[in-house]
mmCIF file of C-alpha atoms in Angstrom:
data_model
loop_
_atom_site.group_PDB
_atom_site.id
_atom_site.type_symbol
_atom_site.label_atom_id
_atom_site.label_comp_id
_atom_site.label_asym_id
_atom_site.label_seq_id
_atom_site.Cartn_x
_atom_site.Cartn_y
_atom_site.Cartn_z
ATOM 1 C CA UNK A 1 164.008 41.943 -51.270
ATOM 2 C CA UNK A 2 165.944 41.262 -54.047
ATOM 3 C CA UNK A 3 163.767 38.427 -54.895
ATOM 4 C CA UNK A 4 162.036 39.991 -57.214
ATOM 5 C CA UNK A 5 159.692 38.439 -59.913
ATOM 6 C CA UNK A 6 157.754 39.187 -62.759
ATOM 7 C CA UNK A 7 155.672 37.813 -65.779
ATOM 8 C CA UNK A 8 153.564 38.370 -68.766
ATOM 9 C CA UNK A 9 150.957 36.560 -70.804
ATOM 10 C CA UNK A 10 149.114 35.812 -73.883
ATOM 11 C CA UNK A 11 147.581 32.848 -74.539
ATOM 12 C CA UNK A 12 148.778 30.912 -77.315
ATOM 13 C CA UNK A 13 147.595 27.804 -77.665
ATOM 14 C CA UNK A 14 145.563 26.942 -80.740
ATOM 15 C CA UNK A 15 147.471 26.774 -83.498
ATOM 16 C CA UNK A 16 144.788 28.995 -85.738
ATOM 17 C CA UNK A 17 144.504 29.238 -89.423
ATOM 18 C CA UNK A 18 141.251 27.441 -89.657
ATOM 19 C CA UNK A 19 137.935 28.698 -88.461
ATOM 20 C CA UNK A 20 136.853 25.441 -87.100
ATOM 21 C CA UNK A 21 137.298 23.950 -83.958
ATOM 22 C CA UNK A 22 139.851 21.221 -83.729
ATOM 23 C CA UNK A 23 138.314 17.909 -81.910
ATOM 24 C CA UNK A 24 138.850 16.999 -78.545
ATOM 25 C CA UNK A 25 141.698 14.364 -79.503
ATOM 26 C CA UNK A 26 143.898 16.918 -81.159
ATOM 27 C CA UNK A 27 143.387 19.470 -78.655
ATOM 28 C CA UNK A 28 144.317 16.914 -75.815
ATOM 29 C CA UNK A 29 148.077 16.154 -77.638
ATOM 30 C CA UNK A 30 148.479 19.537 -77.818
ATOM 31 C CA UNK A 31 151.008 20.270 -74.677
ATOM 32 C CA UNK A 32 150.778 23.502 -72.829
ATOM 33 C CA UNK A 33 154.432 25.067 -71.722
ATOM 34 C CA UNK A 34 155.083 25.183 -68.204
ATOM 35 C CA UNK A 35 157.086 28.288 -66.486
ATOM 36 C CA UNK A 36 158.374 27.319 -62.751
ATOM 37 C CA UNK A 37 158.581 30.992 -60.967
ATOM 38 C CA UNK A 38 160.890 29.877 -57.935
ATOM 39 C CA UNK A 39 163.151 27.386 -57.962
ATOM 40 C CA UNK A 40 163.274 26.125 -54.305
ATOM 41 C CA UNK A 41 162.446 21.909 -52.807
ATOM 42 C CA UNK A 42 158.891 22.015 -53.965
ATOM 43 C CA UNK A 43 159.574 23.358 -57.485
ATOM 44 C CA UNK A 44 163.053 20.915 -57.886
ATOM 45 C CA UNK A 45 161.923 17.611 -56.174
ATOM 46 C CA UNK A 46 158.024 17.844 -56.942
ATOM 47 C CA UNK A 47 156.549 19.867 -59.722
ATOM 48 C CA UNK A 48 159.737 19.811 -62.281
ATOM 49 C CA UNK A 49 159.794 16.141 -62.312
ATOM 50 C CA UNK A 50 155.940 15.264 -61.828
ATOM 51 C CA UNK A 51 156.191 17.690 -65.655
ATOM 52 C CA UNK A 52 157.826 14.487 -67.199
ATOM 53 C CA UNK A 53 155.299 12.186 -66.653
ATOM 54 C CA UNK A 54 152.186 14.353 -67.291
ATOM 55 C CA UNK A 55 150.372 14.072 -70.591
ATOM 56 C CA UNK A 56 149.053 17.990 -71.104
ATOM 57 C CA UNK A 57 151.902 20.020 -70.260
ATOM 58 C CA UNK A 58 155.529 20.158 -69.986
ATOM 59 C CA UNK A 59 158.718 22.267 -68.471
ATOM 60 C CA UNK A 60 159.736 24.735 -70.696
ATOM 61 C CA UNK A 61 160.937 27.654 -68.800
ATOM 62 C CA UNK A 62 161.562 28.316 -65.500
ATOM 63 C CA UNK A 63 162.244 32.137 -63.817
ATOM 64 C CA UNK A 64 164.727 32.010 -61.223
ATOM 65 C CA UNK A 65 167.119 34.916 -58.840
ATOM 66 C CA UNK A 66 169.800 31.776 -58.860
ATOM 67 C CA UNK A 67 171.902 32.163 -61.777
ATOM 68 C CA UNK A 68 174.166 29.185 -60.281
ATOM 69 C CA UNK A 69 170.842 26.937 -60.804
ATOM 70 C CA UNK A 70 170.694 27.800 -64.624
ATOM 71 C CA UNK A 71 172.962 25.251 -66.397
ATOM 72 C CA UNK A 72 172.192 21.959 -63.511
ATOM 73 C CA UNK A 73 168.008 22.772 -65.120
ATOM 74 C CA UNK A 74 169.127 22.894 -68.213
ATOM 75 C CA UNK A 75 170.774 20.407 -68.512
ATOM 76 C CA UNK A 76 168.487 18.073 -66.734
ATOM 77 C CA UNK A 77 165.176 19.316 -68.463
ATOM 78 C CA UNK A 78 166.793 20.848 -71.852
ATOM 79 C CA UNK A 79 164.496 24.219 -72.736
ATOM 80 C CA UNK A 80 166.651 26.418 -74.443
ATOM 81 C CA UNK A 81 168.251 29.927 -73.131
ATOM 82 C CA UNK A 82 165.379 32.230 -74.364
ATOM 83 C CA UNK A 83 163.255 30.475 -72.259
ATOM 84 C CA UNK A 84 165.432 31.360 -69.034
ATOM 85 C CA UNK A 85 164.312 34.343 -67.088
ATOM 86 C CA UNK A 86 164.940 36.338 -63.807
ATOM 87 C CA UNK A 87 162.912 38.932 -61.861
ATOM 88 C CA UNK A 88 164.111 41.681 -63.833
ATOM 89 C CA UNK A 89 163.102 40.371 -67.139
ATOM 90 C CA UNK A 90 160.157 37.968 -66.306
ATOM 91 C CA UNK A 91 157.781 40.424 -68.063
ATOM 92 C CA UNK A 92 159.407 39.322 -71.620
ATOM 93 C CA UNK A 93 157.766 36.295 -71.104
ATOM 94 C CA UNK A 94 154.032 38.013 -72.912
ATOM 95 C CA UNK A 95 155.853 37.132 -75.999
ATOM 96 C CA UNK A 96 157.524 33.719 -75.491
ATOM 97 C CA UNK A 97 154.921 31.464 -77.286
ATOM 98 C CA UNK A 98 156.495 28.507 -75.584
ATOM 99 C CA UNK A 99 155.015 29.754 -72.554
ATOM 100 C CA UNK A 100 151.323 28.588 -71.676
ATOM 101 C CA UNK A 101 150.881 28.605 -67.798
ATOM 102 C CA UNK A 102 153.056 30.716 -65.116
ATOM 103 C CA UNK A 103 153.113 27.995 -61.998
ATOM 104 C CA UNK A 104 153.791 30.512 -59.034
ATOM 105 C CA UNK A 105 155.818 28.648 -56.138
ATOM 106 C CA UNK A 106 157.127 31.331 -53.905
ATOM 107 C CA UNK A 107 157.041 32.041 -50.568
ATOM 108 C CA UNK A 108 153.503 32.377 -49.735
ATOM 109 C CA UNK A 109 153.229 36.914 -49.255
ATOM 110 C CA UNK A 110 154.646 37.008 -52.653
ATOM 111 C CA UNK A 111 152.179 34.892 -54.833
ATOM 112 C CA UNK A 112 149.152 37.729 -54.678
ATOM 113 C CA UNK A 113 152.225 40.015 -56.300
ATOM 114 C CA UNK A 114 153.219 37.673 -59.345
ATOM 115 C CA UNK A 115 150.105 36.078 -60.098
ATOM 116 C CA UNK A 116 148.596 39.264 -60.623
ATOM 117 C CA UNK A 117 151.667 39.991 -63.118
ATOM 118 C CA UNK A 118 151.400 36.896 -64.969
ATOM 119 C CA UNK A 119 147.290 37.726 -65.970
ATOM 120 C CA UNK A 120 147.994 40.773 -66.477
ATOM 121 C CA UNK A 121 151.110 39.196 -68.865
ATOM 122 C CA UNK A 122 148.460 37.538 -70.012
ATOM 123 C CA UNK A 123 149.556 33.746 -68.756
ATOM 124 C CA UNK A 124 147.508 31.178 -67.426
ATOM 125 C CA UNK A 125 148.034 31.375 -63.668
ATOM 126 C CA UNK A 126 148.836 28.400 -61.268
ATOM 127 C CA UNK A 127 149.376 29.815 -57.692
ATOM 128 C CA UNK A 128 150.401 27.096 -54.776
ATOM 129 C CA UNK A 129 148.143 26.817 -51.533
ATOM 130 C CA UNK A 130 147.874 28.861 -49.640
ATOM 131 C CA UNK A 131 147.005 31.696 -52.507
ATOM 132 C CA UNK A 132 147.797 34.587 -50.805
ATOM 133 C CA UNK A 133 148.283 35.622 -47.455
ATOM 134 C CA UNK A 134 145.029 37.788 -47.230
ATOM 135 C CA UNK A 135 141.523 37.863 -48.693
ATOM 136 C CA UNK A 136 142.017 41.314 -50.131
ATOM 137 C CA UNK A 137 145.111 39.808 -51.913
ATOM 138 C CA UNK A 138 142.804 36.915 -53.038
ATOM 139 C CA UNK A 139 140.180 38.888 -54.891
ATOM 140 C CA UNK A 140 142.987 41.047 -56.735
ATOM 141 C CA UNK A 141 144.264 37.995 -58.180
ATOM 142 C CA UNK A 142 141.073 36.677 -59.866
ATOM 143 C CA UNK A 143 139.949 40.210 -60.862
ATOM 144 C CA UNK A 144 143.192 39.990 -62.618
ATOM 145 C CA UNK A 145 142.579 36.714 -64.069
ATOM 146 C CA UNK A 146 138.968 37.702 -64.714
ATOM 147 C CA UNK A 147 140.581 40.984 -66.742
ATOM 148 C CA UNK A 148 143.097 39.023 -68.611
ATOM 149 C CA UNK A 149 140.463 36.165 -69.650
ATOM 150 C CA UNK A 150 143.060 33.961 -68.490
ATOM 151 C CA UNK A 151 142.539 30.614 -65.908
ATOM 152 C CA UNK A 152 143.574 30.579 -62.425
ATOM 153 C CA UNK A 153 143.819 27.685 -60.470
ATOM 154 C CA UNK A 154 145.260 26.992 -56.864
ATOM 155 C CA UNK A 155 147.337 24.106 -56.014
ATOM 156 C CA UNK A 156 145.466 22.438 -53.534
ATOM 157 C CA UNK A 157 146.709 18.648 -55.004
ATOM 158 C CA UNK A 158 144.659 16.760 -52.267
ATOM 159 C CA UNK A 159 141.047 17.771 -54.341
ATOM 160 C CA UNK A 160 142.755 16.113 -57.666
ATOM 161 C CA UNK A 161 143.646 12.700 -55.238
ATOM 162 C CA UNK A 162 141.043 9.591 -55.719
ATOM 163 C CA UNK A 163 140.625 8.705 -52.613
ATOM 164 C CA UNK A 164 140.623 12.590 -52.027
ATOM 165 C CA UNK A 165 137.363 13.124 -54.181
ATOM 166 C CA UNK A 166 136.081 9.671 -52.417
ATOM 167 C CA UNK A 167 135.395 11.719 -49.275
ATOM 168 C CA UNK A 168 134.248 14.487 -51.164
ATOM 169 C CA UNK A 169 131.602 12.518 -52.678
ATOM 170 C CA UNK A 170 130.613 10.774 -49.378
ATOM 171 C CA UNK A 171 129.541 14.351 -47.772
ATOM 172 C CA UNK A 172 127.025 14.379 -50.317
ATOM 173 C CA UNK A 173 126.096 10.588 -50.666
ATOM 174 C CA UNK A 174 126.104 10.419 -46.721
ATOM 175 C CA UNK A 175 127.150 6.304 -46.649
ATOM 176 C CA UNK A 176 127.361 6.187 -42.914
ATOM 177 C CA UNK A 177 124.918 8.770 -42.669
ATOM 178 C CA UNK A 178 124.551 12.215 -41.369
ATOM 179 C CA UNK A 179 128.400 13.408 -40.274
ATOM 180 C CA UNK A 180 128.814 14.553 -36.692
ATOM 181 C CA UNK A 181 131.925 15.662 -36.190
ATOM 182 C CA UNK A 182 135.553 15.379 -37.549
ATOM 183 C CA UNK A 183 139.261 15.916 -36.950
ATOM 184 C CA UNK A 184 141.611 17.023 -39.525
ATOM 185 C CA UNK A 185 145.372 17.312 -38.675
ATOM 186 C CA UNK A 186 148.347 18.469 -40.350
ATOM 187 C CA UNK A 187 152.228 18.909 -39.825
ATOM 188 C CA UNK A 188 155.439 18.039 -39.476
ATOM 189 C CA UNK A 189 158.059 18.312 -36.762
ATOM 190 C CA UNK A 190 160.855 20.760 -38.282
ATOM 191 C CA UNK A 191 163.202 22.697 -37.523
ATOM 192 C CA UNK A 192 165.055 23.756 -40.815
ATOM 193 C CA UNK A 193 162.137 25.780 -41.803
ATOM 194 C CA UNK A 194 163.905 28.947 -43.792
ATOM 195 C CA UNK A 195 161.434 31.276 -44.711
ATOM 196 C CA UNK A 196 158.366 29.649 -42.987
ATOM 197 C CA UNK A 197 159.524 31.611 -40.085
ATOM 198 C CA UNK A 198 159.332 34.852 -41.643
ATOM 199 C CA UNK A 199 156.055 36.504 -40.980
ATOM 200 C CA UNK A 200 156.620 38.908 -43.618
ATOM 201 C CA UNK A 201 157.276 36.394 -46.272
ATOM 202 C CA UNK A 202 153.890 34.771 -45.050
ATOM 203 C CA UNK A 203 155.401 32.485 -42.459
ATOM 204 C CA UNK A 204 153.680 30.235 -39.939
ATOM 205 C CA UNK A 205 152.103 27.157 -39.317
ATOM 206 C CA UNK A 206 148.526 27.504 -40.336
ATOM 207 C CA UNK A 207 149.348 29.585 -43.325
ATOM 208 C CA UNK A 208 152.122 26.267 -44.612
ATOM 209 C CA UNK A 209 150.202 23.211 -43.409
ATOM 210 C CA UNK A 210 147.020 24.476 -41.469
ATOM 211 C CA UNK A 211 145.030 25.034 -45.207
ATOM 212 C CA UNK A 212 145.440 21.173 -45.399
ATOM 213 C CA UNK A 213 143.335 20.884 -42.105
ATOM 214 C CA UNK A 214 141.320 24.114 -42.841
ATOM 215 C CA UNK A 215 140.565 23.075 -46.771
ATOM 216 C CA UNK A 216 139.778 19.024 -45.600
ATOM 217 C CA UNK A 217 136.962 19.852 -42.789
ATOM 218 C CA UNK A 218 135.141 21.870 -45.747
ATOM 219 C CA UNK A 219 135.449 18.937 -48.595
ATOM 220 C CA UNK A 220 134.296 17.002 -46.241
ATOM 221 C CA UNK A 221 131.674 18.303 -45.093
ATOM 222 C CA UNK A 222 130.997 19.953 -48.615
ATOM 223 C CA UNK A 223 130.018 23.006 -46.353
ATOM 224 C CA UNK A 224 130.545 26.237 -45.326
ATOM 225 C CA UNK A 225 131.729 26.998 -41.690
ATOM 226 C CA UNK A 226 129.684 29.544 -39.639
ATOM 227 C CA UNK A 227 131.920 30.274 -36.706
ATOM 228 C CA UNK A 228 135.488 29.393 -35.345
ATOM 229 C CA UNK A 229 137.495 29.615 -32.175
ATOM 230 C CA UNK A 230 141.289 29.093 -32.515
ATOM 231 C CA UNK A 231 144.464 29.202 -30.225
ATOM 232 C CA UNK A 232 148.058 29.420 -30.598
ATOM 233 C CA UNK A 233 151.039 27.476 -28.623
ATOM 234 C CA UNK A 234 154.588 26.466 -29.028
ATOM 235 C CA UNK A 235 157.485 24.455 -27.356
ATOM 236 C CA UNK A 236 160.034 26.512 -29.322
ATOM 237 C CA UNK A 237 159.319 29.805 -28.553
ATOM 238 C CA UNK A 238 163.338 30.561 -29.516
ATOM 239 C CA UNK A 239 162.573 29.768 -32.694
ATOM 240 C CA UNK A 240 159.196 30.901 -33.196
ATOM 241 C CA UNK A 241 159.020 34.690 -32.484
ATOM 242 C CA UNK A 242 157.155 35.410 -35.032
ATOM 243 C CA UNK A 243 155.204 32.857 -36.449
ATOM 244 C CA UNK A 244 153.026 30.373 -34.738
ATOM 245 C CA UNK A 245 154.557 26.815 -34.702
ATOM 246 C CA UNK A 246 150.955 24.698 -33.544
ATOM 247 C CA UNK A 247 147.529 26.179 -34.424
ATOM 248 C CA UNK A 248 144.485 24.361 -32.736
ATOM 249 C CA UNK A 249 141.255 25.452 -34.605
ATOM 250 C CA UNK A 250 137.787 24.564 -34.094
ATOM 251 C CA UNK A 251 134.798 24.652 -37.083
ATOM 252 C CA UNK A 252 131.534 25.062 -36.551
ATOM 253 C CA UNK A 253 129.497 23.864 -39.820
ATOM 254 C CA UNK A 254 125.309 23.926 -39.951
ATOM 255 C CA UNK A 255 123.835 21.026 -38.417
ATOM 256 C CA UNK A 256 125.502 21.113 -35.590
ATOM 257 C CA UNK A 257 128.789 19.325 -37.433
ATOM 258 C CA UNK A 258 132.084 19.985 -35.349
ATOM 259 C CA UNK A 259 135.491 19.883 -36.823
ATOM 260 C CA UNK A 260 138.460 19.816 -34.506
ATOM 261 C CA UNK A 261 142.021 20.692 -36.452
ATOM 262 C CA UNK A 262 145.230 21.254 -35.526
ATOM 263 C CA UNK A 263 148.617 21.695 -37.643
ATOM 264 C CA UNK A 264 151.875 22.174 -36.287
ATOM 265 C CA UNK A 265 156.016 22.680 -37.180
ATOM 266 C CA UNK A 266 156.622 21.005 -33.717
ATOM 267 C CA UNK A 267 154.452 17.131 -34.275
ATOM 268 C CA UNK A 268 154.085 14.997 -36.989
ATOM 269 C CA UNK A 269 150.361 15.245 -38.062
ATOM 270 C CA UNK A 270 148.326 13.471 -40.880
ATOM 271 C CA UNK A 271 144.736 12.040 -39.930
ATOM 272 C CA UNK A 272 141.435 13.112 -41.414
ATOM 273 C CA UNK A 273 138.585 11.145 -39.597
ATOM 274 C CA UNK A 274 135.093 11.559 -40.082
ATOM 275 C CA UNK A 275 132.154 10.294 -37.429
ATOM 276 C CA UNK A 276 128.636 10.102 -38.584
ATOM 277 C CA UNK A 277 125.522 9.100 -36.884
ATOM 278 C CA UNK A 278 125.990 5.560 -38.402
ATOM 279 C CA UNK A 279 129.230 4.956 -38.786
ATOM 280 C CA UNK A 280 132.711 5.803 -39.469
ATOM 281 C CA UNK A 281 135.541 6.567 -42.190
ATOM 282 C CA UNK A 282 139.032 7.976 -42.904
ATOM 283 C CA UNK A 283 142.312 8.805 -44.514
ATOM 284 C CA UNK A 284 145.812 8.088 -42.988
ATOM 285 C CA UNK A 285 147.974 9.516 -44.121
ATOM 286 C CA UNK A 286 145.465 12.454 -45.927
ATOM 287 C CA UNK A 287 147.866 14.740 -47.090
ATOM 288 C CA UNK A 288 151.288 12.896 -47.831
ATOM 289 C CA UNK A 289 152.418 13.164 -51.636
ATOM 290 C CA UNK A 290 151.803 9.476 -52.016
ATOM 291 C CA UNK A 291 150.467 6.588 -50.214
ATOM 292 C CA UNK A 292 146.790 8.036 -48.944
ATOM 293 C CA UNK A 293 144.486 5.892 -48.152
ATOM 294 C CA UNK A 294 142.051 5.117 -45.863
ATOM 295 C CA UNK A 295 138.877 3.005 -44.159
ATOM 296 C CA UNK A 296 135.088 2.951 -43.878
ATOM 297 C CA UNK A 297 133.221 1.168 -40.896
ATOM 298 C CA UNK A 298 131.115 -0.598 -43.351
ATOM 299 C CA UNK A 299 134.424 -2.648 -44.492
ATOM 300 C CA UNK A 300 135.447 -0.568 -47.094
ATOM 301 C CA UNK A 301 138.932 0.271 -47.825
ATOM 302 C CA UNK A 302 140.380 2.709 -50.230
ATOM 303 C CA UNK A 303 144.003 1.515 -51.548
ATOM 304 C CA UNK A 304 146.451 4.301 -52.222
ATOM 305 C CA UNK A 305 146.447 5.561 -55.723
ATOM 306 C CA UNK A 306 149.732 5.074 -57.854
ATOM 307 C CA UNK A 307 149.612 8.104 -59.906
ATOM 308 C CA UNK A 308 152.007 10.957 -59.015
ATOM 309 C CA UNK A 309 149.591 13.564 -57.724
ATOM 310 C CA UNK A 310 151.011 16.675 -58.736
ATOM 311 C CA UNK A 311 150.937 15.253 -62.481
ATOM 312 C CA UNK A 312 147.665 14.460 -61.986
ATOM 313 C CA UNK A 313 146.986 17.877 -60.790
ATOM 314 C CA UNK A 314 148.717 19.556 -64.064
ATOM 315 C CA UNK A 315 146.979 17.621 -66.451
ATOM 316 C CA UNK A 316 143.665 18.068 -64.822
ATOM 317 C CA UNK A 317 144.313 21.914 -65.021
ATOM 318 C CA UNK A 318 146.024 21.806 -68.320
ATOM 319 C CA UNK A 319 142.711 20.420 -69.557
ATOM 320 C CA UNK A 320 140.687 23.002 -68.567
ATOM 321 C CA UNK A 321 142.779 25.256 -70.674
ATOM 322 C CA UNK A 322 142.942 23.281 -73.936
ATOM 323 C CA UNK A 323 139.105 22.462 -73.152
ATOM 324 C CA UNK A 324 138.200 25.620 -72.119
ATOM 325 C CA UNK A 325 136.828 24.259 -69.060
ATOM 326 C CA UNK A 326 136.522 25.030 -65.313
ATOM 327 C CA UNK A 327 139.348 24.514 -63.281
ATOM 328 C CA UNK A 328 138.667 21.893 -60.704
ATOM 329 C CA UNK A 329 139.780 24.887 -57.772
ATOM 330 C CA UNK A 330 139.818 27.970 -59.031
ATOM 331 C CA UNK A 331 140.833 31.408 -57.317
ATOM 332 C CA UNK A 332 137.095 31.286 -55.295
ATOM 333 C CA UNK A 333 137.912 28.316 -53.276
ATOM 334 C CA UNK A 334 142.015 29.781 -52.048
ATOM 335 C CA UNK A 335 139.840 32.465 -51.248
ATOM 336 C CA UNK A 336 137.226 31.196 -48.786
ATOM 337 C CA UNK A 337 140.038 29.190 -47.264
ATOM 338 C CA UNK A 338 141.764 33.022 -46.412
ATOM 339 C CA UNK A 339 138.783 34.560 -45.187
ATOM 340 C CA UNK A 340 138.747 31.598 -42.787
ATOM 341 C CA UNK A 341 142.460 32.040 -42.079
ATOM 342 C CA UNK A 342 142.054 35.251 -40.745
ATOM 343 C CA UNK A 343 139.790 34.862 -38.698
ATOM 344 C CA UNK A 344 141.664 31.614 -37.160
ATOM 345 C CA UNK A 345 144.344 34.060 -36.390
ATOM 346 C CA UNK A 346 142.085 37.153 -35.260
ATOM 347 C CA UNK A 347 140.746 34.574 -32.776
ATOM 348 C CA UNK A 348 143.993 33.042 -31.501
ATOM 349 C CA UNK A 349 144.567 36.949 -30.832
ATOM 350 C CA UNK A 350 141.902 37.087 -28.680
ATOM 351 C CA UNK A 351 142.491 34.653 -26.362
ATOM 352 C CA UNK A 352 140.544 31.875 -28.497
ATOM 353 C CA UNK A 353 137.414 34.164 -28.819
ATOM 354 C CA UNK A 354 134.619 32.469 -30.660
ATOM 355 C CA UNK A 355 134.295 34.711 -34.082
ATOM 356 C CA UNK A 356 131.282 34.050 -36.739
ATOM 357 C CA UNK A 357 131.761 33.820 -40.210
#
């Protein structure tokens, strides 16, 4: 694969030559440098211009196998040549200053390989959802970070949203009550789907959109599942011969709390609903990159939020590093999500055997 990629780290961001700690209002206008690894829609329409309006950190270098994209980024985002890289000379990055954080956003069975080279470059790591495509991959990245002394957090945007942490906070204030069940539902109908259909670059359904579903029925709950049964189907099966194009999934949490999920490439999906013994509430849309919002039974309604999310997601985890902080999801919680994932797929394989956790 000639995609190759690479990266380095070491940490420099105080400025030093004092022995005392700067206060919290200089160390919050202190930027952190941003390095895009990948260069493909979610790095060019999302992250790269959600940079210009964060607060914490900014685009300064971007690592890319697309020489032809060089001069259209620079021009539009104006970091200078040395901060330029490609997959054979990513590892010079340990000693480009400029460079805080290395935001992986690759196809999905290449992020365990990268993020483990950018703590062991010594960079802070930001890895998109899903982290890796196994939970052996998982714990080599943060025994990486860990190594390094370097941060890692994983893009799951949704857990930096407001109305996001609303639910969150709701499975432990229990408004309506104890929660009884809940669906969670994510996708899209595509076709155009590149890599996504490539098994070996981590391809599929629940692996793209089926952590949104997977990672929502736990913050909601604000529990741990204990078993899962889980089946596979598709209308395409032309196009999907490797991967799986709809994923139903079923949770079982203590208490008896059922959550029924589903994502697809093949229906348009975006619901999280939540039933309780006393009432109701829930997001639609509660995944889209703007516009969530959502309902309570007791009248209450949660507007969208304005704020671009995934600037609101940088500067949360840029403050963690200048603040030396924990990251709001760090490496533990892509992991759990994977352990799950597998066995949502080693059930599917088994005719939608019920599997503990």
């Amino acid at each position: 694969m000639d995609n190759r990629r690479t990266f380095i780290k070491k940490s420099g961001l105080f400025l030093a030559a004092t022995t005392l700690p700067l206060p919290n209002f200089l160390l919050e206008k202190k930027k952190l440098g941003v390095a895009l690894v990948g260069l493909g829609y979610y790095s060019t329409q999302l992250l790269a211009p959600a940079l210009q309006e964060t607060e914490f950190c900014e685009l300064r270098g971007i690592v890319t196998g697309s020489p032809e994209k060089i001069p259209e980024w620079q021009k539009k985002y104006g970091f200078k040549d040395a901060n330029v890289y490609n997959y054979e000379n990513m590892h010079q990055i340990a000693d480009n200053e400029d460079i805080d954080v290395v935001y992986i956003v690759l196809p999905n069975a290449l992020h365990a390989e990268y993020a483990i080279k950018a703590a062991n470059a010594g960079k802070h790591v930001w890895c998109e959802k899903p982290m890796a495509t196994t939970a052996k991959e998982c714990r080599e990245i943060i025994s990486a970070c860990e190594k390094n002394k370097v941060k890692l957090s994983i893009g799951y945007r949704m857990q930096h949203e407001k109305n996001t942490q609303t639910i969150m906070k709701w499975a432990e204030t229990k408004p309506c009550g104890k929660i009884r069940e809940l669906e969670a539902a994510a996708g899209f109908n595509g076709s155009d789907l590149g890599w996504r259909l490539d098994k070996e670059l981590g391809g599929g359904a629940m692996y793209d959109m089926g952590v949104y579903s997977l990672n929502a029925a736990r913050y909601s709950t604000g529990m741990e599942p204990i078993a899962v049964t889980a089946t596979h189907s598709t209308r395409r099966p032309e196009l999907f011969e490797e991967v799986d194009e709809t994923t139903n999934f079923t949770l079982e949490f203590p208490d008896g709390i059922i959550a029924n999920c589903s994502t697809s490439f093949g229906q348009n999906l975006n619901n999280l609903e939540i039933n309780c013994e006393n009432g109701w509430y829930y997001l639609r849309p509660f995944q889209s990159y703007s516009g969530v919002k959502g309902k309570a039974s007791d009248g209450t309604v949660l507007e969208p939020f304005g704020k671009n999310q995934q600037a609101v997601q940088m500067d949360d985890d840029a403050l963690a590093i200048i603040k030396d902080k924990p990251v709001l999801v760090p490496g533990e919680e892509g992991l759990r999500d994977i352990v799950i994932l597998e066995k949502i797929y080693e059930s599917a394989a088994n005719a939608g055997k019920r599997l503990t956790l």
